[in-house]
XYZ file of C-alpha atoms in Angstrom:
648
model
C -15.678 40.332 -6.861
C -14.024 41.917 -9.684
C -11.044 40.339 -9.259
C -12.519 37.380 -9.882
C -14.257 37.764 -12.825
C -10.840 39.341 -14.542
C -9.367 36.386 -14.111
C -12.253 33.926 -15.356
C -13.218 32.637 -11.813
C -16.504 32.082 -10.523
C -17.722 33.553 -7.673
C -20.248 31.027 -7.212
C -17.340 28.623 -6.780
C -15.129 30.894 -4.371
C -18.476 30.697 -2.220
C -18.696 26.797 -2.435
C -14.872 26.280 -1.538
C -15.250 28.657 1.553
C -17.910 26.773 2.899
C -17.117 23.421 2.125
C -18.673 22.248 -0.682
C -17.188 22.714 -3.690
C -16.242 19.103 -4.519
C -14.651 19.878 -7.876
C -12.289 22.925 -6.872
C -9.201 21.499 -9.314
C -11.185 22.932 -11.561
C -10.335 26.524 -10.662
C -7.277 25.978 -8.050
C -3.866 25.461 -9.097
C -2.509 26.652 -12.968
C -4.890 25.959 -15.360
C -3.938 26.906 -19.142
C -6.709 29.055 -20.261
C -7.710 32.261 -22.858
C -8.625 35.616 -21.286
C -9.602 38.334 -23.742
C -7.948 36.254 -26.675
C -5.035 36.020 -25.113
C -3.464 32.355 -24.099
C -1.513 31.865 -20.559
C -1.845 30.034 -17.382
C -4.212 31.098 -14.051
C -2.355 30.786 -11.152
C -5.288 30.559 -8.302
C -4.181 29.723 -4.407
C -6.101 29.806 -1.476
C -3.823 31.889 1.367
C -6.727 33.786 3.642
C -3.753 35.498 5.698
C -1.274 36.411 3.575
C -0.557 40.179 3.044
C 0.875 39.386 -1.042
C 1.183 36.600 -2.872
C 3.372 36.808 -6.208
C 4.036 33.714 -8.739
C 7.488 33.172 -9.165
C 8.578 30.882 -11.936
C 11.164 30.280 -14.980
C 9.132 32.176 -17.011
C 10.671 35.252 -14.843
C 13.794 34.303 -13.624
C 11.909 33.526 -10.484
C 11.506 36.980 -9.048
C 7.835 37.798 -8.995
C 7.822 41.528 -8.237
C 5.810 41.972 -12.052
C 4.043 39.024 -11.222
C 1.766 39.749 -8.278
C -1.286 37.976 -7.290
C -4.354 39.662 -6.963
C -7.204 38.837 -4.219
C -10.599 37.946 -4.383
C -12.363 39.688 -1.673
C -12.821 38.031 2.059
C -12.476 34.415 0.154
C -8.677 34.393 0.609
C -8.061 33.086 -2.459
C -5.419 34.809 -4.726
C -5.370 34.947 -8.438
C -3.433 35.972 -11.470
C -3.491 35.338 -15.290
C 0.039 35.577 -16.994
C -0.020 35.513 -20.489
C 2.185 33.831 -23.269
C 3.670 30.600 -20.945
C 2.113 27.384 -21.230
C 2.741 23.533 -20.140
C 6.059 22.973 -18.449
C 6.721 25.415 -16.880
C 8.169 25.717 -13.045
C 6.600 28.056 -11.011
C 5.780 28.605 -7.488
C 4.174 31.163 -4.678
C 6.152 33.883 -2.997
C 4.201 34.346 0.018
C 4.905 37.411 1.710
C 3.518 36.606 5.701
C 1.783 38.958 8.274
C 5.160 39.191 9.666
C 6.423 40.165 6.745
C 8.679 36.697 5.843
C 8.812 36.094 2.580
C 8.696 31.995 1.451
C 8.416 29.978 -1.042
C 5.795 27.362 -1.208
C 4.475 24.812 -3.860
C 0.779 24.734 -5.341
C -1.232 22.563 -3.319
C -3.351 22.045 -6.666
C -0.216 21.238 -8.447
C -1.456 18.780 -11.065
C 3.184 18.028 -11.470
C 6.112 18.799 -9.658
C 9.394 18.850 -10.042
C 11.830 15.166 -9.895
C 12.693 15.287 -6.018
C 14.923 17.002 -4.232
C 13.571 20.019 -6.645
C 10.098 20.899 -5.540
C 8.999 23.122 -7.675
C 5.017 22.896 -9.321
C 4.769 22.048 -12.964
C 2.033 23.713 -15.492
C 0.223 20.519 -16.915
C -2.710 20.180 -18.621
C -4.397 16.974 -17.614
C -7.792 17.321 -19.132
C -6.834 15.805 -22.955
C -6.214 11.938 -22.009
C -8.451 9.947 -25.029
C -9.417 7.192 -22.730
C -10.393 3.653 -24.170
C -12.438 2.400 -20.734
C -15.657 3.086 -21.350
C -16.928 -1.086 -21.118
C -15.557 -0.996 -18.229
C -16.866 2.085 -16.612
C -20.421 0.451 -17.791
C -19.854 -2.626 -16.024
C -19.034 -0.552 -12.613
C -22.371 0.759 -12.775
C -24.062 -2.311 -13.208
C -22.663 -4.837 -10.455
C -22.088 -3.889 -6.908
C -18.397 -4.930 -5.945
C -19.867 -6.470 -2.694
C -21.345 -9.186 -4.677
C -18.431 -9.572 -6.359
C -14.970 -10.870 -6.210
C -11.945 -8.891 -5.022
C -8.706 -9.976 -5.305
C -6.261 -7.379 -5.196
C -2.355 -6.670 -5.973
C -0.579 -4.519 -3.651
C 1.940 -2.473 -5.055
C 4.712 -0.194 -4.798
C 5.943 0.876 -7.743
C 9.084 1.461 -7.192
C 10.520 -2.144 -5.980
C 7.752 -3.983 -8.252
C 10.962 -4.023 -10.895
C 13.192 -1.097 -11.538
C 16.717 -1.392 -13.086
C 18.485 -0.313 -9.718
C 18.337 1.631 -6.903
C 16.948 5.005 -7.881
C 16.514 3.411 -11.487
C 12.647 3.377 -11.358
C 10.086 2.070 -14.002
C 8.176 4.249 -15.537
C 4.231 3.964 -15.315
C 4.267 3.348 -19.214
C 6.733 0.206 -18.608
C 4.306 -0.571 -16.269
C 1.636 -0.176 -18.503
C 3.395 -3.453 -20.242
C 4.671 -5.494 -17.288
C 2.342 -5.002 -14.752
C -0.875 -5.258 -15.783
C 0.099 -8.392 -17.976
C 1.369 -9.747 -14.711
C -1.551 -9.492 -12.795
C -4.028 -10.875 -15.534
C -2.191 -13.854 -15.856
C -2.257 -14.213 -11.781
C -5.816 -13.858 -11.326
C -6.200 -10.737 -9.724
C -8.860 -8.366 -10.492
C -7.764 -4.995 -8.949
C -4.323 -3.376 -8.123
C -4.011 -1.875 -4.988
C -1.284 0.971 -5.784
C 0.869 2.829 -2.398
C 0.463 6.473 -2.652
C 1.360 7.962 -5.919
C 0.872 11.046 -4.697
C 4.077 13.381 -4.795
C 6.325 12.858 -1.973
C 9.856 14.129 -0.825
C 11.154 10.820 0.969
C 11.294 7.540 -0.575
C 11.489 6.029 2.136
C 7.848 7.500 3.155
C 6.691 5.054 0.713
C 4.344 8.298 -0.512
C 2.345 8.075 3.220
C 3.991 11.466 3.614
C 2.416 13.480 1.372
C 3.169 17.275 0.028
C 1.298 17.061 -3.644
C -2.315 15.582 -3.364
C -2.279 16.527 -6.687
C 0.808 15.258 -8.126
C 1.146 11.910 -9.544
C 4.816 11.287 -8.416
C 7.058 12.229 -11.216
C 9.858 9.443 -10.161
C 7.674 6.858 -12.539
C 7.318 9.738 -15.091
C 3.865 11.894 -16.317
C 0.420 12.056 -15.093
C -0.330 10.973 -19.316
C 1.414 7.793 -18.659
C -0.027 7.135 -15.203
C -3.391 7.833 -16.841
C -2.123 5.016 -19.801
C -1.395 2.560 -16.966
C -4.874 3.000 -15.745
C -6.517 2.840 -18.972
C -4.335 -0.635 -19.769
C -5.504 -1.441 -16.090
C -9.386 -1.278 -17.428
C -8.925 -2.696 -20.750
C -7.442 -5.974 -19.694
C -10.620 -6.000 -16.616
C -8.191 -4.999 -13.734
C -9.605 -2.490 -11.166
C -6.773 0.138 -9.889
C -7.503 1.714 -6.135
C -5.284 4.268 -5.084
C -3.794 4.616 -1.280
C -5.026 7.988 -0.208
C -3.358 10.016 2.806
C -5.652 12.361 5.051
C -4.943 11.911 7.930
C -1.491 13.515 7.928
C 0.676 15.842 6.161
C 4.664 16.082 6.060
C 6.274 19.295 7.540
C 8.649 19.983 4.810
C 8.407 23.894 3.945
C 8.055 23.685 0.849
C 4.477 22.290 1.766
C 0.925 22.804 3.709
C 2.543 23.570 6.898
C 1.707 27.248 8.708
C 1.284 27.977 4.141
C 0.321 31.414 4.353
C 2.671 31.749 7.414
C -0.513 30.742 9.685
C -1.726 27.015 10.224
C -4.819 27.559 7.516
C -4.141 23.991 6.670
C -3.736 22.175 10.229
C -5.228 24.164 12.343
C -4.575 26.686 15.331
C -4.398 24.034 17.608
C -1.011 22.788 17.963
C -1.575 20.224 20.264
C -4.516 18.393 17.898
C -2.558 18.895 14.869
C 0.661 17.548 15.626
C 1.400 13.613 15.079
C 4.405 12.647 16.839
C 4.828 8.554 15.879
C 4.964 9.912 12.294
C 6.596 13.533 13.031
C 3.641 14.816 10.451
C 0.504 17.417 11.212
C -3.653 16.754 11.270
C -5.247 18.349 8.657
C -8.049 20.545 10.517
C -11.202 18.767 9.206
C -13.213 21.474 11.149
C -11.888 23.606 8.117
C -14.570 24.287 5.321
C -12.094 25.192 3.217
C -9.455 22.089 4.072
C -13.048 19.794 3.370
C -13.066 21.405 0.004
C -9.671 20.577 -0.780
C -9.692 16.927 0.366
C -12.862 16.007 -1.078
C -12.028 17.918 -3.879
C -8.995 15.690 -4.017
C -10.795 12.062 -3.319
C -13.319 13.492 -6.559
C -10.343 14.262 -8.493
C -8.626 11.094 -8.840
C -11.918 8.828 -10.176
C -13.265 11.880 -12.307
C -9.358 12.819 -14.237
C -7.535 9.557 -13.160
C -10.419 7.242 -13.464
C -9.529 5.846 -10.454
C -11.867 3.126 -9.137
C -11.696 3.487 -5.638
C -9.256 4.543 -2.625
C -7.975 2.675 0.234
C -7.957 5.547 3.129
C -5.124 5.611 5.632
C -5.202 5.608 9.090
C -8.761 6.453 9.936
C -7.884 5.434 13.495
C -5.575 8.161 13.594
C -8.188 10.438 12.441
C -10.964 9.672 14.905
C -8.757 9.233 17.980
C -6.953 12.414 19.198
C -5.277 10.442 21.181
C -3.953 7.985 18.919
C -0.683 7.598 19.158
C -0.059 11.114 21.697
C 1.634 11.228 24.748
C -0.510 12.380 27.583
C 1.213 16.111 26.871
C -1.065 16.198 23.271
C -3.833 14.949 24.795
C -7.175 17.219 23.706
C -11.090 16.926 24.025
C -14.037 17.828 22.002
C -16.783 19.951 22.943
C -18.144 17.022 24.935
C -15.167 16.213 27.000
C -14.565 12.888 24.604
C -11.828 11.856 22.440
C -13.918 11.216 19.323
C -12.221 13.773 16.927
C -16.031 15.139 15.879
C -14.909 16.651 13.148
C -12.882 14.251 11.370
C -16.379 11.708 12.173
C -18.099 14.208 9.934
C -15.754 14.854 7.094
C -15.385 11.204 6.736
C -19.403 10.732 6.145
C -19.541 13.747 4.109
C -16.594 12.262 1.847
C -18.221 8.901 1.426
C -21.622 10.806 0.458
C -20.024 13.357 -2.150
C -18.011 10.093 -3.538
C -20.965 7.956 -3.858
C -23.303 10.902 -5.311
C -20.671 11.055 -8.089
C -19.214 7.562 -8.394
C -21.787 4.975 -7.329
C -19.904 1.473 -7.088
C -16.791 2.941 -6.423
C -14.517 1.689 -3.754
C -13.990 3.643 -0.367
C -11.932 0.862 2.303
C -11.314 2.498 5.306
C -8.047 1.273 6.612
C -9.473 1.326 10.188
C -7.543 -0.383 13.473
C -10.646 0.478 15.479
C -13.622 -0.657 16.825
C -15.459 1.897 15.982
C -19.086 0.584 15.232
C -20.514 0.798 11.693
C -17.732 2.118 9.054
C -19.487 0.009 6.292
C -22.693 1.213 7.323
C -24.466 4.747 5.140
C -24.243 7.442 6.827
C -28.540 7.649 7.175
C -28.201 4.738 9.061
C -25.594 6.176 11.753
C -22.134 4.435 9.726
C -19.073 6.516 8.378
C -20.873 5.447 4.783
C -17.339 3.820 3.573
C -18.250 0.487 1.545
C -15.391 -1.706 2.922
C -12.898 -1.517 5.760
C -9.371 -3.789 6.520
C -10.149 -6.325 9.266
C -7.391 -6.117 11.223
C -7.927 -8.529 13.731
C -8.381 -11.260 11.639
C -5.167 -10.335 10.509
C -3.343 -10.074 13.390
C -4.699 -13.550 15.357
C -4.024 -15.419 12.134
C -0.424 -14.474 11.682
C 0.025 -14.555 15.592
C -1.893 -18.536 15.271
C 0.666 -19.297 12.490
C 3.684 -18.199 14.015
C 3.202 -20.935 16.943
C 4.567 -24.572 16.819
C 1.832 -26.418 15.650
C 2.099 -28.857 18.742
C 0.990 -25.415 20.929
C -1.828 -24.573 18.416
C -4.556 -26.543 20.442
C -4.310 -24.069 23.234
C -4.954 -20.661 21.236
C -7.867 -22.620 18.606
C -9.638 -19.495 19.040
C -7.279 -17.202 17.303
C -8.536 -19.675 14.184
C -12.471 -19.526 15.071
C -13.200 -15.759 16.613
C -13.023 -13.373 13.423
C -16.633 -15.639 12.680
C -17.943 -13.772 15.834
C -18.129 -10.353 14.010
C -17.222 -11.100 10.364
C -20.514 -9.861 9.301
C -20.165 -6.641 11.074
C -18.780 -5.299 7.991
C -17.775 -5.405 4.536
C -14.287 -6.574 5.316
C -11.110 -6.908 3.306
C -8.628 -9.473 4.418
C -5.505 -7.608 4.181
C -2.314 -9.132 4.119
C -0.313 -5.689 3.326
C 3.142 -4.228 3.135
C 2.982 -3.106 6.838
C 3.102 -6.716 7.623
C 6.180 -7.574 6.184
C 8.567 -4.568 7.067
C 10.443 -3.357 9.854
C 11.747 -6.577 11.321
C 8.572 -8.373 10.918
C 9.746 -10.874 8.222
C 8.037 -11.696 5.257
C 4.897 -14.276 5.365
C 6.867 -17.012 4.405
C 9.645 -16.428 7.181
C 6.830 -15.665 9.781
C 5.723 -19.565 9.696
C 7.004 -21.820 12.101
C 8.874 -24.976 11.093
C 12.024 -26.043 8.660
C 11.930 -24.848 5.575
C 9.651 -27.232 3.764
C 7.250 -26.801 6.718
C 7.640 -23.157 6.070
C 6.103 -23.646 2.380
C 3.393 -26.427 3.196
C 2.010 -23.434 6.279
C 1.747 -20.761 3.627
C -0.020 -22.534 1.520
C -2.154 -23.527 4.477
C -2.892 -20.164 5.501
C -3.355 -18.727 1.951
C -5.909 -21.347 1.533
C -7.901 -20.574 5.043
C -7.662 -16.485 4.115
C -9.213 -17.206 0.455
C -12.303 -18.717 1.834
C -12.607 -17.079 4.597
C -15.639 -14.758 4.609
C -13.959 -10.974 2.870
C -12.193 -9.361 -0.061
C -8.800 -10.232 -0.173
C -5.658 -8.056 -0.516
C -1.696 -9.387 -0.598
C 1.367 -7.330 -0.918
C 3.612 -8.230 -3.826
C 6.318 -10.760 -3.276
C 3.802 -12.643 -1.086
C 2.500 -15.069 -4.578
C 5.431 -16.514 -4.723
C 6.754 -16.627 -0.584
C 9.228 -13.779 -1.121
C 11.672 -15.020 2.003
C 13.328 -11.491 2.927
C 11.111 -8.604 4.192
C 10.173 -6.398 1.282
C 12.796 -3.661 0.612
C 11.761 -0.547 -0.507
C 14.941 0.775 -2.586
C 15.141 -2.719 -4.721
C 13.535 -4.741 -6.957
C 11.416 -8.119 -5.494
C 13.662 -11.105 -5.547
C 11.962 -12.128 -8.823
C 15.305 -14.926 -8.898
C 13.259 -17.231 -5.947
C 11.234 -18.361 -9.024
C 13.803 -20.010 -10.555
C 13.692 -21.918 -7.055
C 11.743 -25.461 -7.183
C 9.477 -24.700 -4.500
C 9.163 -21.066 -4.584
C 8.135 -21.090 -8.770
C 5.916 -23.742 -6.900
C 4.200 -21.693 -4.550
C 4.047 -19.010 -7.629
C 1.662 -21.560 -9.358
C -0.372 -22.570 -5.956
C -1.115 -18.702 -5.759
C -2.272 -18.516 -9.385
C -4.216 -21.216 -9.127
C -6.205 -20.301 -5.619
C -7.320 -17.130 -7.195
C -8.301 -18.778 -10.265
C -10.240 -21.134 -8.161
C -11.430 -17.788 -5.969
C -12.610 -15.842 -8.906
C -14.446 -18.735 -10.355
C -16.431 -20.201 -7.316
C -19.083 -17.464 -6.417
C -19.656 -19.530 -3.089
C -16.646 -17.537 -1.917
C -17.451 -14.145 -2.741
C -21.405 -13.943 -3.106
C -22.297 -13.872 0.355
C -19.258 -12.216 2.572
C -21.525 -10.350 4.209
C -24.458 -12.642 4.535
C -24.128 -14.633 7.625
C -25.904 -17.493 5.757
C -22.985 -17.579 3.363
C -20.966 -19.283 6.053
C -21.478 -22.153 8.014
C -19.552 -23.965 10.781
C -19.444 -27.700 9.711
C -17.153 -28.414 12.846
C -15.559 -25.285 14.742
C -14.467 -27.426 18.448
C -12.056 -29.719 17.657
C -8.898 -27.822 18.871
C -7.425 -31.510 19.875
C -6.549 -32.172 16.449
C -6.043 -28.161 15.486
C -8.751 -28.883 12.671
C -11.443 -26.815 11.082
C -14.318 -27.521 8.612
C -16.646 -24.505 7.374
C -18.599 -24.257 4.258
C -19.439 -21.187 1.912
C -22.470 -21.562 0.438
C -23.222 -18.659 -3.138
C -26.970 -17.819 -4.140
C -27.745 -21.156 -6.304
C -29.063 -24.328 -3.775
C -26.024 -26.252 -5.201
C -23.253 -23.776 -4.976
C -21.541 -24.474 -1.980
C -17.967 -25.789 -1.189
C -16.469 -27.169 1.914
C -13.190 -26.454 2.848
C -10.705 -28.612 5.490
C -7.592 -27.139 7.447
C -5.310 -29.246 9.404
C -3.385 -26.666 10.982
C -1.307 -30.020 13.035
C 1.799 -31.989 12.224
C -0.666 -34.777 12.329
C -1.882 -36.921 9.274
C -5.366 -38.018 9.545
C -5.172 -40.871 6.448
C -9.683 -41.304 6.952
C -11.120 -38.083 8.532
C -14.806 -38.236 8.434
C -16.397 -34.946 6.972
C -19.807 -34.104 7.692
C -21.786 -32.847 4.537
C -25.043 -31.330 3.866
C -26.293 -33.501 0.798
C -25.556 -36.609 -0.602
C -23.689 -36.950 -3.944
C -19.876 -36.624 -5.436
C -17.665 -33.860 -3.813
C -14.751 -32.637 -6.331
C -11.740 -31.615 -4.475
C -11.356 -28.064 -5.922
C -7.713 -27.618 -4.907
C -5.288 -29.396 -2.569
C -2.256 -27.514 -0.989
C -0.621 -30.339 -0.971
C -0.268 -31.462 -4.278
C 2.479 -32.038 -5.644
C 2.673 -29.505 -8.628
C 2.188 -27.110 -5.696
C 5.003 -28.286 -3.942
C 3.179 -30.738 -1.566
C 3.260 -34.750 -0.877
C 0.219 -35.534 -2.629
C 0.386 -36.969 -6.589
C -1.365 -34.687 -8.694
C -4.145 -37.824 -9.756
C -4.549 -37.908 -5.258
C -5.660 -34.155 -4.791
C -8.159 -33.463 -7.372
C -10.214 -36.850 -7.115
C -14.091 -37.175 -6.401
C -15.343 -38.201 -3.515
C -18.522 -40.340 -2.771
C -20.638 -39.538 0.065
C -21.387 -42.096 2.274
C -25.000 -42.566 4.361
C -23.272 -42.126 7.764
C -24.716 -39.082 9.355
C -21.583 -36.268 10.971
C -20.974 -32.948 12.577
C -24.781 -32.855 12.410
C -24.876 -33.360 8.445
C -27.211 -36.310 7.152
C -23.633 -37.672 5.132
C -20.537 -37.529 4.739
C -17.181 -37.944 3.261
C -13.912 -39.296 3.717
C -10.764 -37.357 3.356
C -6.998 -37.819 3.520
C -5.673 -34.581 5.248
C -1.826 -34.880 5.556
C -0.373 -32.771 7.531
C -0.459 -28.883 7.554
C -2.960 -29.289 4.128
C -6.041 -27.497 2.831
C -8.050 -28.669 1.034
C -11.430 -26.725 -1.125
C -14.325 -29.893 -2.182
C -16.932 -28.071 -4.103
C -20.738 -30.013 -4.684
C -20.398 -31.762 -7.726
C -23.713 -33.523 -8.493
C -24.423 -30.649 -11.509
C -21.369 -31.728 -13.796
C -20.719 -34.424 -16.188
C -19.347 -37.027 -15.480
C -16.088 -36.745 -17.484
C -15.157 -33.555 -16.404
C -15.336 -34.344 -12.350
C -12.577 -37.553 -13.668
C -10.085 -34.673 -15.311
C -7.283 -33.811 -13.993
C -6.893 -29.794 -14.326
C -3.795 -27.537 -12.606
C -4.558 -23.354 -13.166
């Protein structure tokens, strides 16, 4: 291809792309700034099979592109052209001139920056020069699987985390300075950030995608999104990225019908089209649409130094009947409903990702039952390495919406996510989706007066923390934001001037202190014998007692939920060995906002010889009402630190 070689492509690599496996094709798509025959400029290179021309249109000529017309490379499809003498900055885009002779304008998909919406323009950037300062970091990946260890992540939409109005955003360089400080001093150890991908509607929160390629520019430039990151890493915090592709937005401008065909979604309308979100399918069937999406998973860990992505809406991706009315309704080759080929681009992305990235994260954000996500993909699983659990999820916030006085009659909601917690690698998510769209926030979902409100969150966020999983919350949550989240303004960072909000700030702090630092809770989540029932039936009293149990004989815990109005002033515990229990953390206390003096919820307790709940000893507890309460094994310490009194 001659073509190709005047323009410094690779054939090799217009081979790979058309067959699906070039996993790295950022590297020749999009505008790159290169030197042909000594001469510097940008490469323009686009992938439009049936277009009959193709010119680049830009300010660098007055956007008519009748000089500036793209030349192709063979039967690849792909279109190039070098134009000498422009450089970084500037706007361009391609004049596609259709079958059908319509002429329209369409971004780069490979856009590396865009234009501030409504403009939509692509933006020459050169993205390759970052010095990064991660390098401990990156070593440490390698070395320690992240299912062994703890995960604690930040939600985040960047937008509403602070900004100085609506429309006023932060940029990802004030970020840089706010955030990550923030979430160091909570605890956390990743970020979990909402697509940052470039987007037209705000109110899409970035789920509606037209720039896979484009850090938003409404928090500024890919450099300072690539500083945030690298402040991210320094200071130990993990950063995953929300990644959309499932579903693309319609917007012309965009992927849809981009040569004036459906190369990107697909001939068939019917499979392509998702009405709940009014977006289209990519068509995974596509070698060329695999390229580009795994191209674009590849992309953000190898230039971003991403750690991992959270993947939307796999449901929607292996159901093609998710969400359809019966007129949508398609079959594959078999006559099922199993979209076949999304099933295989998912296992091919989790190979190509792990071949590359060993360690990194890929959490399938899955509302299925499909069997085996977690599982590789030589064992029959979609390969990914975590995936939400839902249900927990949804029977937890269903259990604590109830009146506590009805809670004995639905004691399973509490008890059933142990029937399959071990199914998986599971995150516990307690995400943005929950708290929108007249949902209420997680403090306003609890039953109860408004103290009651408090003393329930603090329940539940002590039940999800040692609960078998990774966790994940949605900012505003540390600190029981009380409105739903809204998108356009800043969190109500005022509540912590509030006694028991600033209150429920430093319970939150302090459980994933206490998370972090107890490997009983994070060892084992998917070893069944991390976990063990102490006393799972007594739905009378609404009251569960499990222990986690880490690698070492003597690292275990026992935790106690009294999910009743009831106080129980001498509730026998049953415990596996005899010797002095330290009570972790106490929701009650009183620094958290609770009943209980400080000196009452972080005493030792003495076993006793009387054998419970099947245990050769146990313990005595107070449990006021709606408390939890963490007692780790304390026989290993001295003496004078079990008698201290210490708040995180």
């Amino acid at each position: 291809m001659a073509n190709a070689a005047a323009n410094g492509l690779s054939t090799r690599d217009l081979y790979l792309f058309n067959k699906g496996n070039y996993f790295h094709s950022y590297r020749t798509f999009g505008a790159h700034i290169v030197q042909l025959d000594g001469k510097a400029g940008v490469r323009f290179t686009v992938w439009a099979p049936n277009a009959k021309q193709v010119h680049v249109v830009g300010s660098f000529n007055a956007w008519n592109g009748d000089s500036h017309i793209m030349e192709k490379n063979g039967e690849t499809g792909v279109w190039s052209l070098f134009v000498p003498d422009i450089g970084a900055g500037a706007a361009y885009k391609y004049e596609i001139l259709t079958s059908t002779n319509e002429r329209m304008l369409k971004s780069d998909p490979y856009a590396f920056a865009s234009e501030l919406r409504p403009s939509t323009a692509s933006i020459v950037t050169e993205l390759f020069r970052f010095n990064w300062n991660d390098g401990d970091w990156h070593q440490r990946k390698l070395e320690d699987s992240p299912v062994h260890e703890p995960m604690l992540i930040y939600e985040v939409h960047l937008g509403s985390w602070r900004n100085n109005g609506r429309e006023l955003f932060w940029t990802y360089e004030q970020m840089a300075d706010e955030l990550v400080d923030y979430v160091v001093r909570m605890n956390y150890t990743h970020i979990e950030l909402l697509p940052i991908t470039e987007h037209p509607l705000d109110q899409s929160w970035g789920y509606q995608t037209t720039g896979y390629y484009a850090a938003t520019s409404r928090y500024g430039t890919p450099a300072q999104l690539m500083m945030l990151i690298d402040r991210c890493h320094q200071k130990g915090i993990g950063v995953i990225l929300d990644w959309v592709p499932g579903h693309f937005c319609k917007d012309d401008h965009g992927l849809r019908e981009f040569d004036g065909t459906p190369i990107y979604e697909g001939k068939d309308w019917k499979r392509a089209e998702k009405p709940l979100w009014g977006t289209l399918a990519f068509d995974y069937g596509c070698t060329e649409v695999q390229s580009f999406l795994i191209s674009n998973a590849v992309f953000w860990m190898d230039v971003f130094h991403i750690d991992g992505l959270r993947v939307d809406a796999v449901a929607s991706m292996i159901d093609l009947h998710f969400d359809k009315p019966p007129e949508l309704y398609t079959y594959n080759a078999f006559g099922g409903t199993e979209n076949t080929d999304a099933l295989r681009f998912l296992k091919r992305l989790n190979e190509v990702v792990f071949q590359y990235y060993p360690n990194t994260l890929m959490i399938a954000e899955d509302s299925s039952a499909w069997p085996a996500v977690t599982s590789p993909t030589y064992m029959g699983g979609l390969g990914f390495n975590f995936k939400w659990n839902m249900g927990w999820m949804n029977d937890m916030l269903r259990y604590m919406a109830l009146d506590p006085n009805d809670r004995m009659r639905h004691h399973n909601l509490v008890t059933f996510s142990l029937m399959y917690a071990f199914s998986e690698n599971y995150v516990l998510p307690l995400s943005h989706d929950e708290v929108v769209h007249g949902k209420h926030s997680l403090l306003n979902k609890m039953s109860g007066t408004y103290e009651q409100k408090f003393a329930q969150l603090r329940l539940f966020y002590g039940y999800w923390m040692t609960h078998p999983g990774k966790k994940l919350l949605f900012m505003g949550g540390e600190w029981g934001q009380f409105d739903e989240w809204k998108d356009a303004e800043s969190l109500d960072w005022m509540l912590l001037d509030y006694e028991l909000h600033g209150a429920m700030h430093t319970y939150v702090k302090s459980l994933n202190d206490r998370y972090g630092t107890t490997p009983a809770l994070w060892e084992r989540d998917s070893d069944p014998g991390g976990f063990e029932w102490i006393d799972v039936h007594n739905a009378a009293q609404s009251i569960i007692v499990f222990m986690r149990r880490g690698h070492a004989e003597d690292e275990f815990s026992i935790i106690v939920c009294n999910f009743s109005y009831h106080h129980y002033p001498e509730y026998l515990v049953g415990v596996p060995k005899p010797g002095l229990y330290r009570t972790a953390i106490h929701s009650e206390a009183a620094a958290f906002g609770g009943s209980v003096p400080t000196a009452d919820s972080t005493k030792v307790h003495h076993s006793n010889k009387t054998a419970w709940h099947g245990r050769p000893c146990s313990i005595t507890l107070d449990l006021p009402p709606l408390s939890f309460q963490m007692l780790s094994f304390a026989n290993g310490e001295p003496r004078r630190n079990l008698e201290k009194t210490v708040l995180h």
